[in-house]
Amino acid sequence: MSKARVAILISGRGSNMEALIRAAQASDYPAEIVGVFSNIPEAAGLETARAHGLATAARHHRDFPTKPAFEAALEAQLTAWGTEYVALAGFMRLLSAEFTTRWQGRLINIHPSLLPLYRGLHTHEQALAAGARDHGCTVHFVTPGMDEGPVIAQARVPVMPGDTPETLAARVLTAEHQLYPEALARLVRGEVVFPG
Ligand code: GAR
C-alpha cells in the first residue's frame, strides 16, 4: 500500500501530533508522517517527534522579516519532505491566504470546540461561560479565515457539573486524540474532499 505523505505543524506540546504519529505506526494506516515542523524551536513536541525517529525542522517566525518569508521557508521544508498533506496540531500561527489556498483540500487543523462555536483561544472557558451542556472538538479544512474552513469531523463530550477549564480541556483532548487520526485517514483515503 502506498501511503500518503503527511507533515505535521506544531507550536507546543504536540499531544495531537503524537496521536497521529502513533496511528501512523500501524501497517494498515493510510498515511505516513514525513516530518514535524515548528515555528517555536523550543516546542516540546519536537523532542517527542525525534524520539519517534522522525525528521524535524524549526524556524522561528520572528526570524523572518515578513509572513511570506516565513512561509517560503516552511514551503521549502514541506517540499523537501515530499509533503502531500499538512496537519496542523496546535500550530498557533495564522497562515496566509496564499498558503492556505495553495494547499486547499490538503491542509487540515484540529480545534478544541464544536465549530462554528468558540473560535480562537480559550475555547473551554468560552464553553463554560456560555453554560454549554456539551462541548468537543473539530477537524476542519483550513481556509484563510481563522477556524472557519469546512468541517471534516467532530467529536462531542459532555460538560460535567463542577468542570473547570482544565477538567473540560482534558476530556476534550482525549476526544481530539481519537478524532484526528480517524479524520486524517478519511481524508487521505479520499472519503472526504474539499467542498465545491
Ligand atoms: C489542542 O487542544 C488543539 O486542539 C489546540 O491546541 C491544543 C494543542 O495541544 N489547537 C487550537 O486551539 C488551534 N486553534 P497539543 O500541542 O498537545 O496537540
Coordinates of C-alpha atoms and ligand atoms in Angstrom, one line a residue:
M1 CA 0.0 0.0 0.0
S2 CA 1.4 3.4 -0.9
K3 CA 0.9 5.8 2.0
A4 CA 0.0 9.5 1.8
R5 CA 2.9 11.7 2.9
V6 CA 1.8 13.9 5.8
A7 CA 3.8 16.7 7.5
I8 CA 2.6 18.0 10.9
L9 CA 3.0 21.6 12.1
I10 CA 3.2 22.3 15.8
S11 CA 3.9 25.1 18.2
G12 CA 3.9 23.4 21.6
R13 CA 3.3 20.2 23.5
G14 CA 2.4 18.1 20.5
S15 CA 0.0 15.6 22.0
N16 CA -2.2 15.6 18.9
M17 CA 1.0 15.2 16.8
E18 CA 1.9 12.2 18.9
A19 CA -1.6 10.7 18.4
L20 CA -1.1 11.0 14.6
I21 CA 2.4 9.5 14.9
R22 CA 1.1 6.5 16.9
A23 CA -1.8 5.9 14.5
A24 CA 0.6 6.1 11.5
Q25 CA 2.7 3.3 13.0
A26 CA 0.0 0.8 12.2
S27 CA 0.8 -1.0 9.0
D28 CA -2.7 -0.5 7.7
Y29 CA -2.9 3.2 8.4
P30 CA -3.1 5.0 5.0
A31 CA -0.7 7.9 5.9
E32 CA 2.9 8.2 7.0
I33 CA 4.4 11.2 8.9
V34 CA 7.3 12.5 6.8
G35 CA 8.3 15.3 9.2
V36 CA 7.3 17.7 12.0
F37 CA 7.8 21.4 11.6
S38 CA 7.5 24.0 14.4
N39 CA 7.6 27.8 14.4
I40 CA 8.8 27.5 18.1
P41 CA 12.3 25.9 18.3
E42 CA 11.7 25.1 22.0
A43 CA 8.4 23.3 21.4
A44 CA 8.3 20.2 23.5
G45 CA 6.7 18.3 20.6
L46 CA 9.9 18.4 18.6
E47 CA 11.7 16.3 21.1
T48 CA 8.8 13.8 21.1
A49 CA 8.9 13.6 17.3
R50 CA 12.6 13.0 17.3
A51 CA 12.2 10.3 20.0
H52 CA 9.9 8.6 17.5
G53 CA 12.7 8.8 14.9
L54 CA 11.0 11.5 12.8
A55 CA 12.6 14.3 10.9
T56 CA 12.0 17.7 12.5
A57 CA 12.6 21.3 11.5
A58 CA 12.1 24.6 13.4
R59 CA 12.1 28.1 12.1
H60 CA 11.0 30.9 14.4
H61 CA 8.6 33.1 12.7
R62 CA 10.3 36.1 14.4
D63 CA 13.5 35.4 12.5
F64 CA 11.8 36.4 9.2
P65 CA 11.0 39.9 8.2
T66 CA 7.6 39.0 6.8
K67 CA 5.0 36.3 6.8
P68 CA 5.7 35.4 3.1
A69 CA 9.4 35.0 4.0
F70 CA 8.5 32.7 6.9
E71 CA 6.1 30.7 4.7
A72 CA 8.6 30.4 1.9
A73 CA 10.9 28.6 4.4
L74 CA 8.0 26.4 5.6
E75 CA 7.1 25.6 2.0
A76 CA 10.7 24.7 1.2
Q77 CA 10.8 22.3 4.1
L78 CA 7.4 20.7 3.0
T79 CA 8.8 20.3 -0.5
A80 CA 12.0 18.7 0.8
W81 CA 9.9 16.1 2.7
G82 CA 7.8 15.4 -0.4
T83 CA 4.7 16.5 1.6
E84 CA 1.2 15.8 0.1
Y85 CA -0.9 16.7 3.1
V86 CA -0.3 19.1 6.1
A87 CA -1.9 18.5 9.5
L88 CA -1.8 21.4 12.0
A89 CA -1.6 20.2 15.5
G90 CA -1.6 23.1 17.9
F91 CA 0.1 25.3 15.4
M92 CA -0.7 28.7 16.7
R93 CA 0.2 30.9 13.7
L94 CA -2.3 32.1 11.2
L95 CA -1.3 31.1 7.7
S96 CA -1.7 33.5 4.8
A97 CA -4.4 33.2 2.1
E98 CA -1.7 32.4 -0.4
F99 CA -0.5 29.5 1.6
T100 CA -4.0 28.1 2.6
T101 CA -5.2 28.5 -1.0
R102 CA -2.2 26.6 -2.4
W103 CA -2.8 23.8 0.0
Q104 CA -6.6 23.9 -0.2
G105 CA -8.1 20.4 0.4
R106 CA -4.8 19.1 1.7
L107 CA -4.4 21.3 4.8
I108 CA -6.3 20.4 8.0
N109 CA -6.5 21.6 11.6
I110 CA -7.9 20.4 14.9
H111 CA -9.7 22.9 17.1
P112 CA -10.9 22.3 20.6
S113 CA -14.6 23.3 20.1
L114 CA -17.6 22.3 18.2
L115 CA -17.1 24.8 15.4
P116 CA -18.6 27.2 14.5
L117 CA -18.9 27.7 18.3
Y118 CA -15.9 29.3 20.1
R119 CA -13.3 30.2 17.5
G120 CA -9.9 31.4 18.6
L121 CA -8.4 30.9 22.1
H122 CA -9.7 29.8 25.5
T123 CA -12.5 27.7 24.0
H124 CA -13.1 25.7 27.2
E125 CA -13.5 29.0 29.2
Q126 CA -15.9 30.2 26.5
A127 CA -17.9 27.0 26.6
L128 CA -18.2 27.1 30.4
A129 CA -19.1 30.9 30.4
A130 CA -21.8 30.1 27.8
G131 CA -23.3 27.4 30.1
A132 CA -22.9 24.8 27.4
R133 CA -24.1 21.3 28.2
D134 CA -21.8 19.8 25.7
H135 CA -18.5 20.7 24.0
G136 CA -16.0 19.0 21.8
C137 CA -13.5 19.3 19.0
T138 CA -13.5 19.7 15.3
V139 CA -11.2 18.6 12.4
H140 CA -11.6 21.0 9.5
F141 CA -10.1 22.1 6.3
V142 CA -8.0 25.3 6.7
T143 CA -9.1 28.3 4.7
P144 CA -7.9 31.9 5.1
G145 CA -10.3 32.8 7.9
M146 CA -9.3 31.6 11.4
D147 CA -11.1 28.4 12.5
E148 CA -13.5 28.8 9.6
G149 CA -13.0 26.1 7.0
P150 CA -15.4 23.2 6.1
V151 CA -15.8 20.6 8.9
I152 CA -14.5 17.1 8.3
A153 CA -15.4 15.5 11.6
Q154 CA -16.5 16.4 15.1
A155 CA -16.5 14.7 18.5
R156 CA -18.8 15.7 21.3
V157 CA -18.1 15.4 25.1
P158 CA -20.4 16.3 28.0
V159 CA -19.8 19.3 30.2
M160 CA -20.0 17.9 33.8
P161 CA -21.1 19.8 36.9
G162 CA -18.1 21.3 38.6
D163 CA -16.0 21.3 35.4
T164 CA -13.1 23.7 35.3
P165 CA -11.4 24.8 32.1
E166 CA -8.7 22.2 32.9
T167 CA -11.0 19.3 33.5
L168 CA -13.0 20.1 30.4
A169 CA -9.9 20.6 28.3
A170 CA -8.6 17.1 29.4
R171 CA -11.9 15.5 28.4
V172 CA -11.8 17.2 25.0
L173 CA -8.2 16.4 24.5
T174 CA -8.9 12.7 24.9
A175 CA -11.5 13.1 22.2
E176 CA -9.1 15.0 20.0
H177 CA -6.6 12.2 20.1
Q178 CA -9.2 9.8 18.8
L179 CA -10.8 12.1 16.2
Y180 CA -7.7 13.4 14.5
P181 CA -6.2 10.2 13.3
E182 CA -9.6 9.0 12.1
A183 CA -10.3 12.2 10.2
L184 CA -6.8 12.2 8.6
A185 CA -7.3 8.7 7.4
R186 CA -10.7 9.5 5.9
L187 CA -9.1 12.5 4.1
V188 CA -6.2 10.6 2.5
R189 CA -8.4 7.7 1.5
G190 CA -10.5 10.3 -0.4
E191 CA -13.6 9.7 1.7
V192 CA -13.9 13.4 2.3
V193 CA -13.0 16.2 -0.2
F194 CA -13.0 19.9 0.0
P195 CA -16.5 21.0 -1.0
G196 CA -17.2 22.9 -4.2
Ligands
GAR1 C1 -5.1 21.3 21.2 O1 -6.2 21.3 22.1 C2 -5.6 21.8 19.9 O2 -6.9 21.5 19.5 C3 -5.5 23.3 20.1 O3 -4.3 23.5 20.8 C4 -4.1 22.3 21.6 C5 -2.7 21.8 21.2 O4 -2.3 20.7 22.1 N1 -5.5 24.0 18.9 C6 -6.0 25.2 18.7 O5 -6.5 25.8 19.6 C7 -6.0 25.7 17.3 N2 -6.9 26.8 17.1 P1 -1.2 19.7 21.6 O6 0.0 20.5 21.2 O7 -1.0 18.8 22.8 O8 -1.8 18.9 20.5

